[in-house]
Amino acid sequence: KNEVEQSPQNLTAQEGEFITINCSYSVGISALHWLQQHPGGGIVSLFMLSSGKKKHGRLIATINIQEKHSSLHITASHPRDSAVYICAVPFLLFSGGGADGLTFGKGTHLIIQP
Amino acid sequence: SQTIHQWPATLVQPVGSPLSLECTVEGTSNPNLYWYRQAAGRGLQLLFYSVGIGQISSEVPQNLSASRPQDRQFILSSKKLLLSDSGFYLCAWKLQGREKLFFGSGTQLSVL
């Protein structure tokens, strides 16, 4: 079973700061997901990446497959970025291109103060 | 476009009462469907998944069951709720062979 570790668990920063959230996993994967969960509970998929780097607005996600590590960066952070950020890696539920589930990290609770 | 509906958003139930949470997907066909639970202070955990009508697999033993009576409908049930069933339940779907996973808005279940 893949172990997914995130750090830090909690992060409070001032508006405008550069934010980094880290994720490491124990078993090689094909892709990694970064998700955002708002206080109401709804989850939105931010990125799915299998190599290199992806950028969407002020969010940047990087992954190093060899080191089994990914980072999520937020540039020019804003209070509306406050949320729980979760990384997740897939695992096969059965072989032959069948269903796969996700193993989730416990999340990083980010608070951006104005 | 594809959408996923999950209801109710919140639910407070007494111990021993039944449970039925419903999830429906629109705009796609033959999706893989998933029920996840997020207990307080813990990460999301896969409870059930389904690759087709009537096909249900459970990842963890528990007091809950799932059913898929139609292609795009996934139901999470219990005959008698336990206190430990409290948590945040999320339905999700994806197409087989595709990586992207789409989540419902979740149900916050409190068992008292």
Tab-separated table of N, CA, C and O in Angstrom, chain A residues 44 47 73 113:
chain	number	residue	atom	x	y	z
A	44	VAL	N	-12.111	20.059	-5.026
A	44	VAL	CA	-11.866	20.403	-6.417
A	44	VAL	C	-10.497	19.874	-6.808
A	44	VAL	O	-9.538	19.996	-6.049
A	47	PHE	N	-4.687	19.796	-9.876
A	47	PHE	CA	-3.730	19.297	-10.854
A	47	PHE	C	-3.725	17.771	-10.838
A	47	PHE	O	-3.984	17.149	-9.825
A	73	HIS	N	2.984	24.859	-5.017
A	73	HIS	CA	3.387	26.216	-4.662
A	73	HIS	C	2.240	27.176	-4.974
A	73	HIS	O	1.527	27.016	-5.968
A	113	GLN	N	-3.592	34.957	6.105
A	113	GLN	CA	-4.135	36.091	6.831
A	113	GLN	C	-3.927	37.392	6.048
A	113	GLN	O	-2.881	37.576	5.444
